[in-house]
mmCIF file of C-alpha atoms in Angstrom:
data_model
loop_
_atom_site.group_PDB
_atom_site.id
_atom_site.type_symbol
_atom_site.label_atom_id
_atom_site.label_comp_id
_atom_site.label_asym_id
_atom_site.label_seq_id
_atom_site.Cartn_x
_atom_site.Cartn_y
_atom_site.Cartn_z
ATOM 1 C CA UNK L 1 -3.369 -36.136 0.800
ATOM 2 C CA UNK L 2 0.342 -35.701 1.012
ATOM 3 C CA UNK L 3 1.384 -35.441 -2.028
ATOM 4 C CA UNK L 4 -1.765 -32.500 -2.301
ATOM 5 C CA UNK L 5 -0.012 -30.433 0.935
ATOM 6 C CA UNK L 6 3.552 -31.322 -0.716
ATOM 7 C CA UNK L 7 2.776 -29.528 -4.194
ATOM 8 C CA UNK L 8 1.480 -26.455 -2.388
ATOM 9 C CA UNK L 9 3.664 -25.934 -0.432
ATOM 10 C CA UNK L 10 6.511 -26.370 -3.184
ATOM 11 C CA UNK L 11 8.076 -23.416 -4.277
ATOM 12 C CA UNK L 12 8.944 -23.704 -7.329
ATOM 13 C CA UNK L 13 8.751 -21.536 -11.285
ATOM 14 C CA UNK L 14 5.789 -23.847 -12.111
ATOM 15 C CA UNK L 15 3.617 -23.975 -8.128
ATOM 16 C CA UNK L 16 3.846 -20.043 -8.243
ATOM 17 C CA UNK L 17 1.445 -20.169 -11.244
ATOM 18 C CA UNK L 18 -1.957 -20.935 -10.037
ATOM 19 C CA UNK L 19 -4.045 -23.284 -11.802
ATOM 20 C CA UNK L 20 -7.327 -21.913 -13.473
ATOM 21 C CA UNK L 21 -9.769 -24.560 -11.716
ATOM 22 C CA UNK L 22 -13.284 -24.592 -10.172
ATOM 23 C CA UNK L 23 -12.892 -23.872 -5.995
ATOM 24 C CA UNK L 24 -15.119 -26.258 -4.297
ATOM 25 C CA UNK L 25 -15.873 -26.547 -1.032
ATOM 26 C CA UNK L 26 -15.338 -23.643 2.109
ATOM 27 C CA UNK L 27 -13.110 -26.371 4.058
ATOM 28 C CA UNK L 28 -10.386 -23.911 5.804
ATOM 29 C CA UNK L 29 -7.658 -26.021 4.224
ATOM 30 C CA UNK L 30 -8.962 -26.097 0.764
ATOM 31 C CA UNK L 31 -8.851 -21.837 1.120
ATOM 32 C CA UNK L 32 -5.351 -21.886 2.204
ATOM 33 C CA UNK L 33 -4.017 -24.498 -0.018
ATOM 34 C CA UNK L 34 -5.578 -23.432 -3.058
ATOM 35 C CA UNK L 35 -3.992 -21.592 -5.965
ATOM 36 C CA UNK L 36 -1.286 -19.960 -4.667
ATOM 37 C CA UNK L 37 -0.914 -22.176 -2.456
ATOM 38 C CA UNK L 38 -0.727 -22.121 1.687
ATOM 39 C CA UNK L 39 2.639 -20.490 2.138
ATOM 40 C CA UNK L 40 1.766 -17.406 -0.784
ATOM 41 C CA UNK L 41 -1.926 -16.967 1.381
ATOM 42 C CA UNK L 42 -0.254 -16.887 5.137
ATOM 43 C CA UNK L 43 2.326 -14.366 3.852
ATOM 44 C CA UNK L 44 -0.223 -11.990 2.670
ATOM 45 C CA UNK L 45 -3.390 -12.519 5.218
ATOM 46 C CA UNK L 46 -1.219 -12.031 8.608
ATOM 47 C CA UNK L 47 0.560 -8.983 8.083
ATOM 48 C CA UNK L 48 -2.266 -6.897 6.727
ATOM 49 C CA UNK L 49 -4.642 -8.646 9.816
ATOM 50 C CA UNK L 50 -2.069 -7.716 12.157
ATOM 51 C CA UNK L 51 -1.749 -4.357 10.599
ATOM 52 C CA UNK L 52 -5.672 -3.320 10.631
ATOM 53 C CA UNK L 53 -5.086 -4.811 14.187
ATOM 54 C CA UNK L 54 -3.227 -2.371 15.290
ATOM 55 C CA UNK L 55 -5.085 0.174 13.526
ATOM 56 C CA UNK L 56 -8.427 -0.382 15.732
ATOM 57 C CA UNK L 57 -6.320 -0.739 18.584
ATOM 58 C CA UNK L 58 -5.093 3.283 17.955
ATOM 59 C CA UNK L 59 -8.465 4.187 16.344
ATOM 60 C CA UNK L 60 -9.765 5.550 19.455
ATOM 61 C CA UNK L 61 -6.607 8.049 20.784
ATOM 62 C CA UNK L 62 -5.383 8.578 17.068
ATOM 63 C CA UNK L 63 -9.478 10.071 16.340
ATOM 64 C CA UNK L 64 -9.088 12.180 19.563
ATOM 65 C CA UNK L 65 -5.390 13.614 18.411
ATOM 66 C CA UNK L 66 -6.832 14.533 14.826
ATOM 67 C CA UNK L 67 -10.141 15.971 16.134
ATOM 68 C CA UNK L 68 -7.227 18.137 18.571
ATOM 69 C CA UNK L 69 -4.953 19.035 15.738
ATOM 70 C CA UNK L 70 -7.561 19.681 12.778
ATOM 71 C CA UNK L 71 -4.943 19.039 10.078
ATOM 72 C CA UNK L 72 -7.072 18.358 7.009
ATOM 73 C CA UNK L 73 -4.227 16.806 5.184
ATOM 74 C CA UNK L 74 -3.252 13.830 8.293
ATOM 75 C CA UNK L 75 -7.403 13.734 8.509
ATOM 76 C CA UNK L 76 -8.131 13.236 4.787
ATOM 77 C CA UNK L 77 -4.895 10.435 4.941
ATOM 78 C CA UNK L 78 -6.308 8.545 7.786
ATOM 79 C CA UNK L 79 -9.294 8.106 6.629
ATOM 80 C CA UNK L 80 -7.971 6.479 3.162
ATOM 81 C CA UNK L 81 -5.656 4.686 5.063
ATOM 82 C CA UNK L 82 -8.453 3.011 7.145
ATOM 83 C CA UNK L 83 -10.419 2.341 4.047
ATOM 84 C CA UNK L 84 -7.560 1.471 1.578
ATOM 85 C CA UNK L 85 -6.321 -1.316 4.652
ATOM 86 C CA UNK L 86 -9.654 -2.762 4.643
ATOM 87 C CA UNK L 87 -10.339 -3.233 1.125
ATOM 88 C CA UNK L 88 -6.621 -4.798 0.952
ATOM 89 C CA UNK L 89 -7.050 -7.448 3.895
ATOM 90 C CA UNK L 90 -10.321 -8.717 2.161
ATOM 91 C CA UNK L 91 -8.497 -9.100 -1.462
ATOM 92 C CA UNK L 92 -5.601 -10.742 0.603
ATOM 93 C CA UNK L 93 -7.924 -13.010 2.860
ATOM 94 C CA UNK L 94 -9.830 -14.079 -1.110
ATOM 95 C CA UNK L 95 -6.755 -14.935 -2.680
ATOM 96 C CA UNK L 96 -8.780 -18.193 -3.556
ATOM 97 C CA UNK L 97 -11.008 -16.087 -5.651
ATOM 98 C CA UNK L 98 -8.640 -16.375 -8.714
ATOM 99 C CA UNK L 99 -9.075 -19.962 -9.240
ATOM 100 C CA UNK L 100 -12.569 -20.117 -8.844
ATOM 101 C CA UNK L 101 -14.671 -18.761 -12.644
ATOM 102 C CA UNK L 102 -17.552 -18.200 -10.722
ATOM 103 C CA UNK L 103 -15.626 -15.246 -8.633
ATOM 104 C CA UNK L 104 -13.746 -13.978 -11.686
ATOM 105 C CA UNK L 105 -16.082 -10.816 -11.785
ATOM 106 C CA UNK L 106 -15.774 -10.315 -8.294
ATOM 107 C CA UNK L 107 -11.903 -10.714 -7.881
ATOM 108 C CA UNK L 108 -11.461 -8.216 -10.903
ATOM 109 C CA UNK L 109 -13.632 -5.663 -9.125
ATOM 110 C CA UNK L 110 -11.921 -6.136 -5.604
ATOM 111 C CA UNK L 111 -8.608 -5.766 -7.183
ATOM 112 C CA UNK L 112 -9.700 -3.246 -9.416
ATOM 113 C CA UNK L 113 -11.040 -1.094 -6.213
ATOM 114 C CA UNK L 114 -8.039 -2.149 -3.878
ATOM 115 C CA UNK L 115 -5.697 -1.635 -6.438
ATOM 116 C CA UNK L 116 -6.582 1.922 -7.368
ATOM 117 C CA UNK L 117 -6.904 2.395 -3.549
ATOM 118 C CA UNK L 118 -2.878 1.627 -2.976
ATOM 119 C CA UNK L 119 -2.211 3.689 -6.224
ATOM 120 C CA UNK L 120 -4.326 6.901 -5.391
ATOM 121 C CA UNK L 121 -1.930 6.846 -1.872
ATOM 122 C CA UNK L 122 0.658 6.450 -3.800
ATOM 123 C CA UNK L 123 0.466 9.666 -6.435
ATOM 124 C CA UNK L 124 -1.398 11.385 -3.735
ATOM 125 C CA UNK L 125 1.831 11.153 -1.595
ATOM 126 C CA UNK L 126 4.014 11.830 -4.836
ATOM 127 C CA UNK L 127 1.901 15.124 -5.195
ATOM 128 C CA UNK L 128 2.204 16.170 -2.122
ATOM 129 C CA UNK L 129 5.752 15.790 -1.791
ATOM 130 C CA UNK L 130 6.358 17.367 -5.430
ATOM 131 C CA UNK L 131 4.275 21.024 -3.724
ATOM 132 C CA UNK L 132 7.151 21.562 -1.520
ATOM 133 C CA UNK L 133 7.441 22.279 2.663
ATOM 134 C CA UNK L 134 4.793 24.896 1.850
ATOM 135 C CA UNK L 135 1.826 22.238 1.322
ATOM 136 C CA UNK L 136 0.129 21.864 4.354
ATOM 137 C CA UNK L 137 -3.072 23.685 3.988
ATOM 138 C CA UNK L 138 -6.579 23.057 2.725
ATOM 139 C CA UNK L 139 -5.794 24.276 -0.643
ATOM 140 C CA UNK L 140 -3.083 22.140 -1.259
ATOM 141 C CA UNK L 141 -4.586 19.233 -0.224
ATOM 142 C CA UNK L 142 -7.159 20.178 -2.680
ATOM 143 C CA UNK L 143 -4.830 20.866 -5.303
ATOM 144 C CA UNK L 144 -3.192 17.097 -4.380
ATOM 145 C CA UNK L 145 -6.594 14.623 -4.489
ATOM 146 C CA UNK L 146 -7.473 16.832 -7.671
ATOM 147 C CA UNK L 147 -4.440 15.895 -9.426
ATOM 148 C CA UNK L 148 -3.859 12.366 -7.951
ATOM 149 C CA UNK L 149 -7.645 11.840 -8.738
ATOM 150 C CA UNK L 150 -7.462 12.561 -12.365
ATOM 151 C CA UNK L 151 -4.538 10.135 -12.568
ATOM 152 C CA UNK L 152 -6.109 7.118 -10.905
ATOM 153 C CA UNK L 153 -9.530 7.909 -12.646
ATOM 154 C CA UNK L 154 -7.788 7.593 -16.305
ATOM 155 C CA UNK L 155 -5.738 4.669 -14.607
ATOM 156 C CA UNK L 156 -9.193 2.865 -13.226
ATOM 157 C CA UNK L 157 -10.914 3.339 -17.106
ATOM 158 C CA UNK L 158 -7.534 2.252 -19.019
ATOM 159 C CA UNK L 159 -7.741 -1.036 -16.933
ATOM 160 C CA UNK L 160 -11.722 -1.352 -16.885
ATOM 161 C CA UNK L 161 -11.233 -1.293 -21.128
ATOM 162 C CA UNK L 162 -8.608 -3.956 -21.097
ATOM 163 C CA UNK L 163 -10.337 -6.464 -18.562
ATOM 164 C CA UNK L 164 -13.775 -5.823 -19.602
ATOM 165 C CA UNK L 165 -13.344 -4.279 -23.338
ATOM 166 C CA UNK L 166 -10.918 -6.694 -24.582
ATOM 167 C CA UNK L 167 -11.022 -9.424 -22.303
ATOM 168 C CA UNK L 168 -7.141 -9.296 -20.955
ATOM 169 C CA UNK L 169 -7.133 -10.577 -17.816
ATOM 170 C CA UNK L 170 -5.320 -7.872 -15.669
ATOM 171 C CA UNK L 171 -6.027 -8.978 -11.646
ATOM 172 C CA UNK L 172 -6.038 -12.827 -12.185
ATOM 173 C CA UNK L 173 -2.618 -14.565 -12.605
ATOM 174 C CA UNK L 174 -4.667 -18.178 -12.959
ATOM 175 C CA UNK L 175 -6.079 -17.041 -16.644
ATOM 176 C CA UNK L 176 -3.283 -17.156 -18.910
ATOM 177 C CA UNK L 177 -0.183 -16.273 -16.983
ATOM 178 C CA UNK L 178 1.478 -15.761 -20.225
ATOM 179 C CA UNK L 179 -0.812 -13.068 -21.604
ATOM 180 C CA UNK L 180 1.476 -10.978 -23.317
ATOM 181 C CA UNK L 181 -0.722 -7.694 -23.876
ATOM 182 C CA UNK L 182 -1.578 -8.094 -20.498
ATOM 183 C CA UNK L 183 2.197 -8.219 -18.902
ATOM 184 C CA UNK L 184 3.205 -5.810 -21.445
ATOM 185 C CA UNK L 185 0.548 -3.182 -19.855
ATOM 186 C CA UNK L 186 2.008 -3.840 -16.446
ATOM 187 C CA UNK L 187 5.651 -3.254 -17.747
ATOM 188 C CA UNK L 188 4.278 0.695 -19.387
ATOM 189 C CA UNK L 189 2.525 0.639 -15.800
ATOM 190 C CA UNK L 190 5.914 -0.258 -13.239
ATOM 191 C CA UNK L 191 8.093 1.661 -15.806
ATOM 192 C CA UNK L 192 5.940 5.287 -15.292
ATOM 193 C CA UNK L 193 6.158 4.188 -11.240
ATOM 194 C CA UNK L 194 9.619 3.760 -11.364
ATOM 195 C CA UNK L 195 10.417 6.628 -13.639
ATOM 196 C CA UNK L 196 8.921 8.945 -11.391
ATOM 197 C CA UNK L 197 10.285 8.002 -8.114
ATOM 198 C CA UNK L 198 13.913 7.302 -10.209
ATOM 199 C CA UNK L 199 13.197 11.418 -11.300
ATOM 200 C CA UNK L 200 12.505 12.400 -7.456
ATOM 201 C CA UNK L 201 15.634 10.785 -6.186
ATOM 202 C CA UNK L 202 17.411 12.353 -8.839
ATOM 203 C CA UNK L 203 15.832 15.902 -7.327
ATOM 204 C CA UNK L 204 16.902 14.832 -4.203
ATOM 205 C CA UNK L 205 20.864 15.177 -4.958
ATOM 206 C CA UNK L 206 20.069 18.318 -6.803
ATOM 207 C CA UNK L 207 19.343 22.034 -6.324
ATOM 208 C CA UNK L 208 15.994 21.093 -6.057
ATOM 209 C CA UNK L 209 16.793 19.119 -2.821
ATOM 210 C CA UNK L 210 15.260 21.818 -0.757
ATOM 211 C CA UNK L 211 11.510 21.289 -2.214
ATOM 212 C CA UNK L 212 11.394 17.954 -0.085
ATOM 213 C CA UNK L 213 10.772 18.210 3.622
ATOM 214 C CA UNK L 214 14.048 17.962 4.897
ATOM 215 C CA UNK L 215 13.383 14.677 7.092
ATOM 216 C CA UNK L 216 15.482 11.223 6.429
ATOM 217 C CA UNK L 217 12.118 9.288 6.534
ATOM 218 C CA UNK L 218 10.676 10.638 3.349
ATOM 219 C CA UNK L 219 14.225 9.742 1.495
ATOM 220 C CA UNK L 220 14.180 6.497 2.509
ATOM 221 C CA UNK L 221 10.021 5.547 1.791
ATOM 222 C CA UNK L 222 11.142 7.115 -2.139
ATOM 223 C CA UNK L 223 14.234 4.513 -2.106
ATOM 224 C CA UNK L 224 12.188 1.983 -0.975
ATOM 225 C CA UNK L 225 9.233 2.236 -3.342
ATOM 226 C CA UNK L 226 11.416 3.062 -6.110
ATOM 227 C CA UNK L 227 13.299 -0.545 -5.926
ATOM 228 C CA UNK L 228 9.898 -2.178 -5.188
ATOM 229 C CA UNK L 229 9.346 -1.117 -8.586
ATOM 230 C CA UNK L 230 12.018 -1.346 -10.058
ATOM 231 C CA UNK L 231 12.068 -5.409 -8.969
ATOM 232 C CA UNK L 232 8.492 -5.105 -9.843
ATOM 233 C CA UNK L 233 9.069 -4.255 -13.249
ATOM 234 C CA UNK L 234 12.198 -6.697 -14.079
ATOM 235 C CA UNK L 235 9.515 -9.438 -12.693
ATOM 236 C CA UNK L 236 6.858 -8.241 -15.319
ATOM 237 C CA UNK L 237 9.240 -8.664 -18.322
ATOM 238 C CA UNK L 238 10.739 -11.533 -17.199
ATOM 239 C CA UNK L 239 7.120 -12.742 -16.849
ATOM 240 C CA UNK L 240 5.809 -11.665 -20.644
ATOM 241 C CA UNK L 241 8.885 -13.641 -22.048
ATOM 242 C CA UNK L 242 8.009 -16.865 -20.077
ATOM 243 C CA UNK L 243 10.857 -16.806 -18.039
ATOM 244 C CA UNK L 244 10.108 -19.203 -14.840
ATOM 245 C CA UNK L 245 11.980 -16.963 -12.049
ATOM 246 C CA UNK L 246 9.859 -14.186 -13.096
ATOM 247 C CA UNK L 247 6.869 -16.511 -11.386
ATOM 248 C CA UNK L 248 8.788 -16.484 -8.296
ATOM 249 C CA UNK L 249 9.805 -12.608 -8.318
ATOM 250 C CA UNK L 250 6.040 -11.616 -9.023
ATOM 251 C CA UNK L 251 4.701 -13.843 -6.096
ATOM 252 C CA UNK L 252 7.709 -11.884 -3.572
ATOM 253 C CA UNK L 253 6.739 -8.613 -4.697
ATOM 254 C CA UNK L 254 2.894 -8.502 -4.518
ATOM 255 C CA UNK L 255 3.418 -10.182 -0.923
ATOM 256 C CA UNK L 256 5.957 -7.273 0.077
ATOM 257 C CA UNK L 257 3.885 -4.923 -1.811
ATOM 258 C CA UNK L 258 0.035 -5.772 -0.163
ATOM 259 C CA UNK L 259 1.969 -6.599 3.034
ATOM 260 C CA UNK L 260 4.181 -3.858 3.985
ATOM 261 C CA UNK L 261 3.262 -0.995 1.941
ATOM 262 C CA UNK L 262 0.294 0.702 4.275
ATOM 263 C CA UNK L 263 2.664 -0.025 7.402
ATOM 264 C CA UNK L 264 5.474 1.654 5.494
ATOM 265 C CA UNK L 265 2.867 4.845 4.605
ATOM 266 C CA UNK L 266 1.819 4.898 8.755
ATOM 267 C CA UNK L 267 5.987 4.772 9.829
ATOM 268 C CA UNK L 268 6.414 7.808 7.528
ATOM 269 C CA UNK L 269 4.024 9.854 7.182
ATOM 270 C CA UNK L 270 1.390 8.895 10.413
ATOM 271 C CA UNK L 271 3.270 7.168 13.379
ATOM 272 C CA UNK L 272 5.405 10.764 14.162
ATOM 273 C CA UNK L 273 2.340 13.223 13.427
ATOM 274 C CA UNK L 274 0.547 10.902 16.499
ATOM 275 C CA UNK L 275 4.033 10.726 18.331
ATOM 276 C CA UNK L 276 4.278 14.526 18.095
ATOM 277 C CA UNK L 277 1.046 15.004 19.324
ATOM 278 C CA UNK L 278 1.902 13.438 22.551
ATOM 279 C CA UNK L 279 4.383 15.211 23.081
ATOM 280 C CA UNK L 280 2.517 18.193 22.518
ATOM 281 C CA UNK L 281 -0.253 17.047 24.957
ATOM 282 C CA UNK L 282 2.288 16.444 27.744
ATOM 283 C CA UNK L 283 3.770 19.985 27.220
ATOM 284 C CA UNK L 284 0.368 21.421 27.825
ATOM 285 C CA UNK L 285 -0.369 19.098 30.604
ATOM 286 C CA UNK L 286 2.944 20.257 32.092
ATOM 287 C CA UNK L 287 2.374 23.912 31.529
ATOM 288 C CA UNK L 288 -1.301 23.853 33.188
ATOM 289 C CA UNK L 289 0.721 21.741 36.239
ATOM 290 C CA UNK L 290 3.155 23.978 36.818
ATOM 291 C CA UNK L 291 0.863 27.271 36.244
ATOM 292 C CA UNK L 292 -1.003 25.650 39.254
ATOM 293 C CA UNK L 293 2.009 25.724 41.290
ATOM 294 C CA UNK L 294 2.025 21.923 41.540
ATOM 295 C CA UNK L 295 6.147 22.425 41.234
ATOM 296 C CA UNK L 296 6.846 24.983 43.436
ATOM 297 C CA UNK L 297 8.115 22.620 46.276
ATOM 298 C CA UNK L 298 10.692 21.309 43.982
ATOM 299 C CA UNK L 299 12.904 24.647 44.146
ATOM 300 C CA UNK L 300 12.252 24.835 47.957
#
């Protein structure tokens, strides 16, 4: 029993590949401990638990402050961000689901779904940025799930012909971690991402600067999710030539990926649309007070 805890929790080239065996049993221990191993699974499930945590815990005021405010654009980005959290804590919490070849079908259509979730958020965000200060109303949110839709759609139906066409196994890292069509499809994949964010900081530090909405937060979530893939896409060709850290790097950058990036969406473009709101709301409250006179004994 030792020596089963001790190999997985080693980290390692070789424990970061999981092994393509039947899951028995529902044991707690057995789900943490196997395939990826116990260390790979607590990474994953507690940040996105704690995250859809704190999501119900705001669902009530943050519903009354959108229902106030009637901004179809933070409306239409809630509600994906409620759904896209969900459908990323259950492929988190079924990690186990890869080693098991009864699940396969399932785990390729929950990553599949969860996947294309994370991505839509993604270009959707990229689109919306791209419109300029200007893009804010119905139409160009319109204009924004059109595009990013179209994208993701032809994204969703290259992917369903390579998993279930051709049989490359896309979502599960047990089957044939050295799969070289199927890394090589990731690398064209991270190398677009990272193209395109690479292109908008370039626009940053150029005349076209002023097309962004001039606030530091939106700079920094375009640094950060360009270097995610960047790493990403080192990890990916290290990965198609064999190369044992590449194991390692994949494993760090779905966990940072699946973990963080919904929280990193709600810092910058949620958390100070709700913040504002508050302050708007005590303004008002404020105003109505001191119509009422409620302040008048203060300059007496």
């Amino acid at each position: 029993m030792r020596n089963e805890v001790a190999e997985a929790l080693l980290i390692s080239p070789m424990a970061a590949v999981p092994t393509n065996r039947t899951w028995e049993g529902s044991h707690l221990s057995s789900w943490l401990l196997d395939c990826h191993g116990i260390l790979y699974n607590i990474s994953l499930i507690v940040p996105t638990t704690l995250f859809v945590a704190y999501l119900a815990s705001q669902a009530r005021r943050s519903v009354a402050k959108l229902s106030y405010d009637r901004s179809y654009i933070m409306v239409a980005y809630y509600v994906l961000l409620w759904i896209v959290s969900v459908l990323n804590l259950i492929w988190c919490i079924v990690q186990a689901w890869q080693c098991n070849s009864m699940k396969d079908f399932s785990w390729t259509m929950l990553s599949l779904f969860t996947k294309s979730g994370m991505l839509f958020l993604e270009v959707s965000l990229i689109a919306f940025l791209l419109q300029g200060n200007s893009a804010s109303d119905f139409e160009a949110l319109t204009r924004t799930f059109v595009v990013s839709g179209g994208i993701v759609a032809a994204d969703v139906l290259l992917k369903a012909i390579y998993v279930f066409g051709f049989g490359v196994p896309l979502f599960n890292d047990g089957a044939d971690s050295s799969n070289r069509v199927k890394w090589g499809l990731w690398i064209v994949h991270k190398l677009l991402l990272t193209a395109v964010y690479g292109l908008i900081l370039f626009m940053h530090h150029s005349k076209w600067k002023e097309r962004f909405p001039a606030r530091p937060a939106f700079y920094k979530y375009i640094c950060i999710m360009f270097l995610i893939n960047a790493i990403s896409l080192f990890s990916c060709v290290l990965m198609q030539n064999g190369a044992g850290f590449g194991f390692w790097l994949h494993d760090l950058v779905t966990i940072c990926y699946h973990s963080f990036y919904l929280p990193l969406i709600y810092v910058t473009f949620l958390a100070d649309f709700f913040q504002e709101e508050d302050l708007r709301l005590e303004n008002v409250y404020y105003s109505e007070m001191k119509d009422a006179g409620f302040f008048d004994t203060d300059w007496e």
